[in-house]
CSV table of C-alpha atoms in Angstrom, one decimal:
chain,number,residue,atom,x,y,z
A,27,MET,CA,102.6,149.2,126.2
A,28,GLY,CA,102.4,145.8,127.9
A,29,SER,CA,102.5,142.5,126.0
A,30,ARG,CA,98.8,141.9,126.6
A,31,GLU,CA,97.8,145.2,125.1
A,32,ARG,CA,100.2,144.6,122.1
A,33,LYS,CA,98.6,141.2,121.4
A,34,ARG,CA,95.1,142.8,121.7
A,35,VAL,CA,96.1,145.5,119.2
A,36,GLU,CA,97.5,142.9,116.8
A,37,ARG,CA,94.4,140.8,117.1
A,38,ARG,CA,92.2,143.8,116.2
A,39,LYS,CA,94.4,144.6,113.2
A,40,ARG,CA,94.1,141.0,111.9
A,41,LYS,CA,90.3,141.0,112.5
A,42,ARG,CA,90.0,144.3,110.6
A,43,ARG,CA,92.0,143.0,107.7
A,44,SER,CA,89.9,139.8,107.6
A,45,THR,CA,86.7,141.8,107.6
A,46,GLU,CA,88.0,144.0,104.8
A,47,ARG,CA,88.9,140.9,102.7
A,48,HIS,CA,85.5,139.4,103.4
A,49,ALA,CA,83.9,142.7,102.3
A,50,ASP,CA,85.9,142.8,99.1
A,51,ALA,CA,84.8,139.2,98.3
A,52,ILE,CA,81.2,140.2,98.9
A,53,VAL,CA,81.6,143.3,96.6
A,54,ASP,CA,83.2,141.0,93.9
A,55,GLU,CA,80.2,138.7,94.2
A,56,ILE,CA,77.7,141.5,93.9
A,57,THR,CA,79.4,143.1,90.9
A,58,ALA,CA,79.8,139.7,89.1
A,59,GLU,CA,77.5,139.2,86.1
A,60,PRO,CA,74.1,138.1,87.3
A,61,SER,CA,73.8,135.6,84.5
A,62,GLU,CA,76.8,133.7,85.7
A,63,SER,CA,76.1,131.0,88.3
A,64,PHE,CA,78.3,130.1,91.2
A,65,GLN,CA,79.6,127.0,89.3
A,66,GLU,CA,80.3,128.9,86.2
A,67,ARG,CA,82.2,131.5,88.2
A,68,ILE,CA,84.3,128.8,89.8
A,69,ALA,CA,84.9,127.1,86.5
A,70,ARG,CA,86.0,130.4,84.9
A,71,ARG,CA,88.4,131.2,87.7
A,72,SER,CA,89.8,127.7,87.6
A,73,GLU,CA,90.3,128.0,83.8
A,74,GLU,CA,92.1,131.4,84.3
A,75,ARG,CA,94.5,129.8,86.8
A,76,ASN,CA,95.1,126.8,84.4
A,77,ALA,CA,95.8,129.2,81.5
A,78,GLU,CA,98.2,131.1,83.7
A,79,ALA,CA,100.0,127.9,84.7
A,80,ARG,CA,100.2,126.7,81.1
A,81,ALA,CA,101.7,130.1,80.0
A,82,LYS,CA,104.5,129.6,82.5
A,83,LEU,CA,105.4,126.2,81.0
A,84,GLU,CA,108.0,125.9,78.3
A,85,PRO,CA,107.6,123.1,75.8
A,86,LEU,CA,110.6,120.7,75.4
A,87,ALA,CA,113.2,121.5,72.9
A,88,ALA,CA,114.2,118.8,70.4
A,89,GLY,CA,116.1,116.1,72.2
A,90,GLU,CA,115.5,117.6,75.6
A,91,ARG,CA,114.2,115.5,78.4
A,92,PRO,CA,113.3,116.7,81.9
A,93,ARG,CA,115.5,115.4,84.8
A,94,ALA,CA,112.6,113.5,86.4
A,95,VAL,CA,112.0,111.6,83.1
A,96,ALA,CA,115.8,110.8,82.8
A,97,VAL,CA,115.8,109.5,86.4
A,98,SER,CA,112.7,107.4,85.6
A,99,ALA,CA,114.4,105.9,82.6
A,100,VAL,CA,117.4,104.8,84.7
A,101,VAL,CA,115.1,103.4,87.3
A,102,SER,CA,113.2,101.5,84.6
A,103,VAL,CA,116.4,100.1,83.2
A,104,VAL,CA,117.5,98.9,86.7
A,105,LEU,CA,114.1,97.2,87.2
A,106,ALA,CA,114.2,95.7,83.7
A,107,LEU,CA,117.7,94.3,84.4
A,108,ILE,CA,116.4,92.8,87.7
A,109,PHE,CA,113.4,91.2,85.9
A,110,THR,CA,115.5,90.0,83.1
A,111,ALA,CA,117.9,88.3,85.5
A,112,SER,CA,115.0,86.8,87.4
A,113,THR,CA,113.6,85.4,84.1
A,114,VAL,CA,117.0,83.7,83.3
A,115,ILE,CA,117.1,82.3,86.9
A,116,ALA,CA,113.5,81.1,86.7
A,117,ALA,CA,114.1,79.5,83.2
A,118,THR,CA,117.1,77.5,84.4
A,119,GLY,CA,115.0,76.2,87.3
A,120,SER,CA,117.8,76.6,89.8
A,121,ILE,CA,115.7,78.3,92.5
A,122,GLU,CA,112.5,77.5,94.4
A,123,ILE,CA,110.3,80.0,96.3
A,124,ARG,CA,108.2,78.5,99.0
A,125,ASP,CA,108.6,75.1,97.5
A,126,ASP,CA,107.5,76.3,94.1
A,127,GLU,CA,109.4,77.1,91.0
A,128,PRO,CA,108.7,80.6,89.5
A,129,GLN,CA,107.3,80.8,86.0
A,130,PRO,CA,109.6,82.6,83.6
A,131,PHE,CA,107.0,83.8,81.1
A,132,PRO,CA,105.3,86.4,83.5
A,133,LEU,CA,108.8,87.7,84.5
A,134,LEU,CA,109.8,87.9,80.8
A,135,LEU,CA,106.6,89.9,80.0
A,136,VAL,CA,107.2,92.4,82.9
A,137,ALA,CA,110.9,92.7,81.8
A,138,ALA,CA,109.9,93.4,78.2
A,139,VAL,CA,107.4,96.1,79.3
A,140,LEU,CA,110.0,97.7,81.5
A,141,TRP,CA,112.6,97.7,78.6
A,142,LEU,CA,110.0,99.3,76.3
A,143,MET,CA,109.1,101.8,79.0
A,144,ALA,CA,112.8,102.7,79.5
A,145,TRP,CA,113.2,103.3,75.8
A,146,GLY,CA,110.0,105.5,75.8
A,147,LEU,CA,111.2,107.4,78.8
A,148,TRP,CA,114.6,108.1,77.3
A,149,LYS,CA,112.9,109.4,74.2
A,150,ALA,CA,110.5,111.5,76.4
A,151,ARG,CA,107.3,109.9,75.1
A,152,TYR,CA,104.1,110.8,76.8
A,153,TRP,CA,102.8,107.2,76.9
A,154,ALA,CA,105.9,106.0,78.7
A,155,VAL,CA,105.8,108.8,81.3
A,156,LEU,CA,102.1,108.1,81.9
A,157,GLY,CA,102.8,104.3,82.2
A,158,PHE,CA,105.7,104.8,84.6
A,159,GLN,CA,103.6,107.1,86.7
A,160,MET,CA,101.1,104.2,86.9
A,161,VAL,CA,103.9,101.9,88.0
A,162,LEU,CA,104.9,104.5,90.6
A,163,LEU,CA,101.3,104.8,91.8
A,164,LEU,CA,101.1,101.0,92.3
A,165,VAL,CA,104.4,101.1,94.2
A,166,ILE,CA,103.1,103.9,96.4
A,167,LEU,CA,99.9,102.0,97.1
A,168,SER,CA,101.6,98.7,97.8
A,169,THR,CA,104.3,100.2,100.1
A,170,THR,CA,101.6,102.1,102.0
A,171,LEU,CA,99.7,98.9,102.5
A,172,GLY,CA,103.0,97.1,103.3
A,173,LEU,CA,103.6,99.5,106.2
A,174,VAL,CA,100.7,97.7,108.0
A,175,GLN,CA,102.6,94.4,108.3
A,176,VAL,CA,106.2,95.5,108.9
A,177,SER,CA,107.7,93.7,111.9
A,178,THR,CA,111.2,95.3,112.3
A,179,ILE,CA,112.6,98.7,112.3
A,180,PRO,CA,114.8,98.1,109.2
A,181,GLU,CA,111.8,96.9,107.3
A,182,ALA,CA,109.9,100.0,108.3
A,183,VAL,CA,112.7,102.3,107.3
A,184,ALA,CA,113.2,100.6,103.9
A,185,THR,CA,109.5,100.7,103.2
A,186,LEU,CA,109.3,104.4,104.1
A,187,LEU,CA,112.4,105.2,101.9
A,188,LEU,CA,110.8,103.4,99.0
A,189,LEU,CA,107.5,105.2,99.6
A,190,ALA,CA,109.3,108.6,99.8
A,191,GLY,CA,111.3,108.0,96.7
A,192,ALA,CA,108.3,106.8,94.6
A,193,ALA,CA,106.2,109.7,95.8
A,194,THR,CA,108.9,112.3,95.1
A,195,LEU,CA,109.5,110.9,91.6
A,196,PHE,CA,105.8,110.8,90.9
A,197,TYR,CA,105.4,114.5,92.0
A,198,PHE,CA,108.2,115.7,89.8
A,199,MET,CA,107.0,113.7,86.8
A,200,ILE,CA,103.7,115.6,86.8
A,201,ARG,CA,105.3,118.8,85.7
A,202,ALA,CA,107.5,116.9,83.2
A,203,MET,CA,104.3,115.4,81.7
A,204,ALA,CA,102.9,118.9,81.3
A,205,ARG,CA,106.0,120.0,79.4
A,206,ILE,CA,105.9,116.9,77.2
A,207,GLN,CA,102.3,117.5,76.4
A,208,MET,CA,100.0,114.9,74.9
A,209,PRO,CA,100.1,115.0,71.1
A,210,ASP,CA,96.9,115.7,69.3
A,211,ARG,CA,94.8,112.7,68.3
A,212,PRO,CA,95.0,111.7,64.7
A,213,GLY,CA,92.1,113.2,62.7
A,214,SER,CA,91.3,115.9,65.3
């Protein structure tokens, strides 16, 4: 059998399987409860998939923290150290940026928030993980916008590395957040 004939046979098989799948989907729709609308069916299927994903997750043991959360705590400590040092430098008044002295109070505020976030991440607190994801999201957005004005190759590489690192950490923290699970509201 020639290569053309073989390709033709493979195409026919694929087409037949596609038609069979489509027919199965139509049969499923026909046999579905008539009282269930399209949106209700989609919502039910989505909830079934969500329940299946939740069943696969294991809650954290006492004192356990996911690796992504531990890495985030270390990153938060490094950023807090940088902002703390910047606060000290700004308070001494020994540096000028574009002919202007930086104000120490905003730097101190950011440093304090980062220290608090580092503590919360190390303790695997939901609010800290959510807050750090917000910081990562802001980093992702700002580096993406920063790519527009890069002028050298090293700037582009550094910006892309920062973007890739922040996006990767953000992605892995999603599953960690699901394992930490938001506590119930008081009184509910």
